[in-house]
Short mmCIF file of C-alpha atoms in Angstrom, two decimals:
data_model
loop_
_atom_site.label_atom_id
_atom_site.label_comp_id
_atom_site.label_asym_id
_atom_site.label_seq_id
_atom_site.Cartn_x
_atom_site.Cartn_y
_atom_site.Cartn_z
CA MET A 1 14.23 12.01 -58.01
CA ALA A 2 11.12 13.63 -56.66
CA ARG A 3 11.26 17.27 -55.79
CA LYS A 4 9.67 17.92 -52.12
CA LEU A 5 6.86 20.22 -52.05
CA LYS A 6 8.58 23.56 -50.53
CA GLU A 7 10.99 23.44 -54.22
CA GLU A 8 7.38 22.87 -55.55
CA ILE A 9 5.74 25.78 -54.37
CA LYS A 10 9.02 28.01 -54.10
CA GLN A 11 8.46 28.42 -50.28
CA ARG A 12 10.95 29.87 -48.34
CA ARG A 13 9.87 29.19 -44.69
CA PRO A 14 9.46 26.20 -42.67
CA PHE A 15 6.23 24.70 -42.50
CA ALA A 16 4.05 25.58 -39.66
CA GLY A 17 4.19 21.85 -38.50
CA PRO A 18 3.66 18.24 -40.19
CA GLU A 19 0.23 18.58 -40.53
CA GLU A 20 0.27 21.91 -42.90
CA GLU A 21 2.90 19.96 -44.93
CA VAL A 22 0.81 16.80 -44.96
CA TYR A 23 -2.69 19.28 -46.19
CA LEU A 24 -0.52 20.79 -48.63
CA ASN A 25 0.64 17.75 -50.53
CA VAL A 26 -2.83 16.56 -50.44
CA MET A 27 -3.96 19.42 -51.57
CA ARG A 28 -1.13 19.34 -54.57
CA THR A 29 -1.40 15.91 -55.67
CA ALA A 30 -5.19 15.63 -55.54
CA ASP A 31 -5.18 18.79 -57.82
CA ALA A 32 -2.61 17.17 -59.97
CA LEU A 33 -4.61 14.09 -60.41
CA THR A 34 -7.86 16.15 -61.03
CA ARG A 35 -6.01 17.87 -63.97
CA ALA A 36 -5.07 14.55 -65.60
CA LEU A 37 -8.56 13.18 -65.11
CA GLU A 38 -9.79 16.62 -66.88
CA GLN A 39 -7.42 15.42 -70.03
CA VAL A 40 -8.85 12.20 -70.01
CA LEU A 41 -12.71 13.51 -70.01
CA ARG A 42 -11.90 16.31 -72.42
CA GLY A 43 -12.97 14.18 -75.32
CA ALA A 44 -16.12 12.93 -74.12
CA GLY A 45 -17.31 16.51 -72.96
CA LEU A 46 -17.37 15.60 -69.39
CA SER A 47 -16.08 17.54 -66.19
CA PRO A 48 -14.82 14.97 -63.47
CA THR A 49 -17.98 15.91 -60.99
CA GLN A 50 -20.41 14.63 -64.10
CA TYR A 51 -18.13 11.79 -64.92
CA ASN A 52 -18.58 10.73 -61.23
CA VAL A 53 -22.22 11.40 -61.27
CA LEU A 54 -22.35 8.77 -64.14
CA ARG A 55 -20.25 6.48 -62.36
CA ILE A 56 -22.34 6.38 -59.41
CA LEU A 57 -25.70 5.87 -61.05
CA ARG A 58 -23.99 3.09 -63.35
CA GLY A 59 -22.91 1.46 -59.42
CA ALA A 60 -26.89 2.17 -58.51
CA GLY A 61 -28.13 -0.11 -61.45
CA LYS A 62 -31.76 -0.12 -63.03
CA GLU A 63 -33.19 1.22 -59.08
CA GLY A 64 -31.79 4.45 -59.87
CA LEU A 65 -31.06 7.24 -56.92
CA ARG A 66 -32.68 10.36 -55.40
CA CYS A 67 -30.81 13.32 -55.98
CA ARG A 68 -29.70 13.48 -52.14
CA GLU A 69 -28.25 10.25 -52.48
CA VAL A 70 -26.18 11.09 -55.45
CA GLY A 71 -24.57 14.04 -53.63
CA GLU A 72 -23.73 11.53 -50.44
CA ARG A 73 -21.55 9.58 -52.89
CA MET A 74 -20.16 12.02 -54.62
CA LEU A 75 -16.11 12.21 -54.32
CA THR A 76 -16.12 15.83 -54.32
CA ARG A 77 -18.53 18.52 -53.14
CA ASP A 78 -20.92 19.85 -55.65
CA PRO A 79 -23.64 22.39 -53.92
CA ASP A 80 -26.16 22.04 -56.82
CA ILE A 81 -26.50 18.53 -57.98
CA THR A 82 -29.99 19.16 -59.39
CA ARG A 83 -28.28 21.59 -61.83
CA LEU A 84 -25.80 18.82 -62.37
CA LEU A 85 -27.83 16.24 -63.59
CA ASP A 86 -30.01 18.60 -65.62
CA ARG A 87 -27.03 18.96 -67.88
CA LEU A 88 -26.20 15.15 -67.96
CA GLU A 89 -30.17 14.75 -68.71
CA ALA A 90 -29.94 17.23 -71.44
CA ARG A 91 -27.29 15.13 -73.17
CA GLY A 92 -29.34 12.18 -73.10
CA LEU A 93 -26.95 10.50 -70.35
CA VAL A 94 -28.87 10.24 -67.56
CA ALA A 95 -33.27 10.35 -67.17
CA ARG A 96 -35.27 11.41 -64.21
CA GLU A 97 -38.32 10.12 -63.24
CA ARG A 98 -40.98 11.22 -60.80
CA GLN A 99 -42.18 8.68 -58.46
CA ARG A 100 -46.28 8.23 -58.51
CA ARG A 101 -46.40 7.71 -54.45
CA ASP A 102 -44.81 10.90 -53.92
CA ARG A 103 -44.42 13.37 -56.88
CA ARG A 104 -41.36 15.21 -54.85
CA VAL A 105 -39.32 12.56 -55.15
CA VAL A 106 -37.42 12.32 -58.36
CA THR A 107 -35.29 9.41 -59.19
CA SER A 108 -32.50 9.76 -61.49
CA ARG A 109 -30.86 6.61 -63.19
CA ILE A 110 -28.04 6.15 -66.02
CA THR A 111 -29.29 5.51 -69.85
CA ASP A 112 -27.76 3.30 -72.26
CA ALA A 113 -26.13 6.50 -73.86
CA GLY A 114 -24.57 6.92 -70.60
CA LEU A 115 -23.39 3.47 -69.83
CA LYS A 116 -21.94 3.24 -73.51
CA LEU A 117 -20.13 6.73 -72.71
CA LEU A 118 -18.60 5.41 -69.51
CA ALA A 119 -17.49 1.99 -71.02
CA SER A 120 -15.51 3.84 -73.84
CA LEU A 121 -13.88 5.83 -70.71
CA ASP A 122 -12.97 2.78 -68.53
CA GLU A 123 -9.69 1.84 -69.79
CA PRO A 124 -8.57 5.38 -70.71
CA VAL A 125 -9.43 6.16 -67.07
CA GLN A 126 -7.54 2.83 -65.86
CA GLU A 127 -4.53 3.55 -67.80
CA GLN A 128 -4.23 7.06 -66.43
CA GLN A 129 -4.30 6.16 -62.90
CA ARG A 130 -1.99 3.05 -63.58
CA ARG A 131 0.11 5.93 -65.22
CA LEU A 132 0.12 8.28 -62.44
CA VAL A 133 0.29 6.11 -59.49
CA GLY A 134 1.41 2.76 -60.64
CA HIS A 135 5.09 3.13 -59.95
CA LEU A 136 4.20 2.38 -56.44
CA ALA A 137 4.32 -1.14 -54.97
CA PRO A 138 0.95 -2.56 -54.54
CA ALA A 139 1.82 -2.81 -50.57
CA GLN A 140 2.68 1.23 -51.03
CA LEU A 141 -0.71 1.81 -52.58
CA ARG A 142 -2.30 -0.14 -49.75
CA GLN A 143 -0.74 1.66 -47.17
CA LEU A 144 -1.50 5.31 -48.79
CA SER A 145 -5.34 4.53 -49.27
CA MET A 146 -5.25 3.35 -45.57
CA LEU A 147 -3.45 6.81 -44.28
CA LEU A 148 -5.88 8.83 -46.37
CA GLU A 149 -9.03 6.62 -44.90
CA ALA A 150 -7.64 7.08 -41.35
CA ALA A 151 -7.34 10.74 -41.54
CA ARG A 152 -10.78 10.92 -43.17
CA ALA A 153 -12.25 9.00 -40.50
CA ARG A 154 -11.03 11.45 -37.72
CA MET A 155 -12.86 14.43 -39.64
CA PRO A 156 -16.21 15.93 -38.59
CA GLU A 157 -19.23 14.27 -39.97
CA ALA A 158 -19.94 17.51 -41.90
CA VAL A 159 -16.96 16.99 -43.86
CA ARG A 160 -16.77 13.40 -44.80
CA VAL A 161 -19.92 13.63 -46.51
CA GLY A 162 -19.19 16.64 -48.40
CA THR A 163 -21.94 19.26 -46.58
CA GLU A 164 -20.47 22.29 -45.43
CA PRO A 165 -17.54 21.95 -43.21
CA ARG A 166 -17.76 23.12 -39.35
CA LEU A 167 -14.04 23.91 -38.30
CA GLY A 168 -14.59 25.83 -35.32
CA LEU A 169 -12.86 28.51 -37.60
CA ARG A 170 -14.23 31.19 -39.51
CA GLN A 171 -14.31 30.85 -43.46
CA HIS A 172 -11.71 33.07 -43.80
CA GLU A 173 -9.26 31.72 -41.05
CA ALA A 174 -9.77 28.71 -42.57
CA GLN A 175 -8.35 30.23 -46.09
CA ALA A 176 -5.55 31.96 -44.47
CA ASP A 177 -4.16 29.43 -42.22
CA PRO A 178 -4.80 25.66 -44.23
CA GLY A 179 -2.31 24.01 -41.66
CA ARG A 180 -4.73 25.51 -38.68
CA ALA A 181 -7.82 24.46 -40.49
CA LEU A 182 -6.35 20.61 -41.15
CA GLN A 183 -5.46 20.45 -37.25
CA HIS A 184 -9.09 21.32 -36.76
CA LEU A 185 -10.12 18.59 -39.12
CA ILE A 186 -7.83 16.14 -37.55
CA HIS A 187 -8.31 17.32 -34.14
CA PRO A 188 -11.96 18.68 -33.95
CA VAL A 189 -12.96 21.87 -31.40
#
């Protein structure tokens, strides 16, 4: 039987409310899933963020994307997409090109080497996903996905697209009381 979150984090007091319990459960689960992905990617020398960028660029096809567009599609916020692309370009996994009409615009594309690396990771990543959440029935997986999407739908736009959150709380208040921060995300001020 699965351990309850309170036992896992050795919390003696009750949660401030169901929002805090959900928030902490999501954070704990996201961390476990991220660590599992890191294990798969370690052999390829990629971080989960770099892997995400490569997948985004693979999905964009030959047209590629501008830096800002890559940032908008990221699963997790990264404040310096340019530096992230620099590292991938240095490894030959991404190529960038300035547009002729507007030299300020740089388009990034995945290279053949990047495509080959991603192809080699597709099955191991999918196997890891099946191992971690495959014990849930398909209906449970769909329900979980719908619940997470419903939670995000009520969050302020700034939080959903990965820009700085505007919670109506000071940063130190949000860090000190994650339950209160979650309440502000679900019911914005």
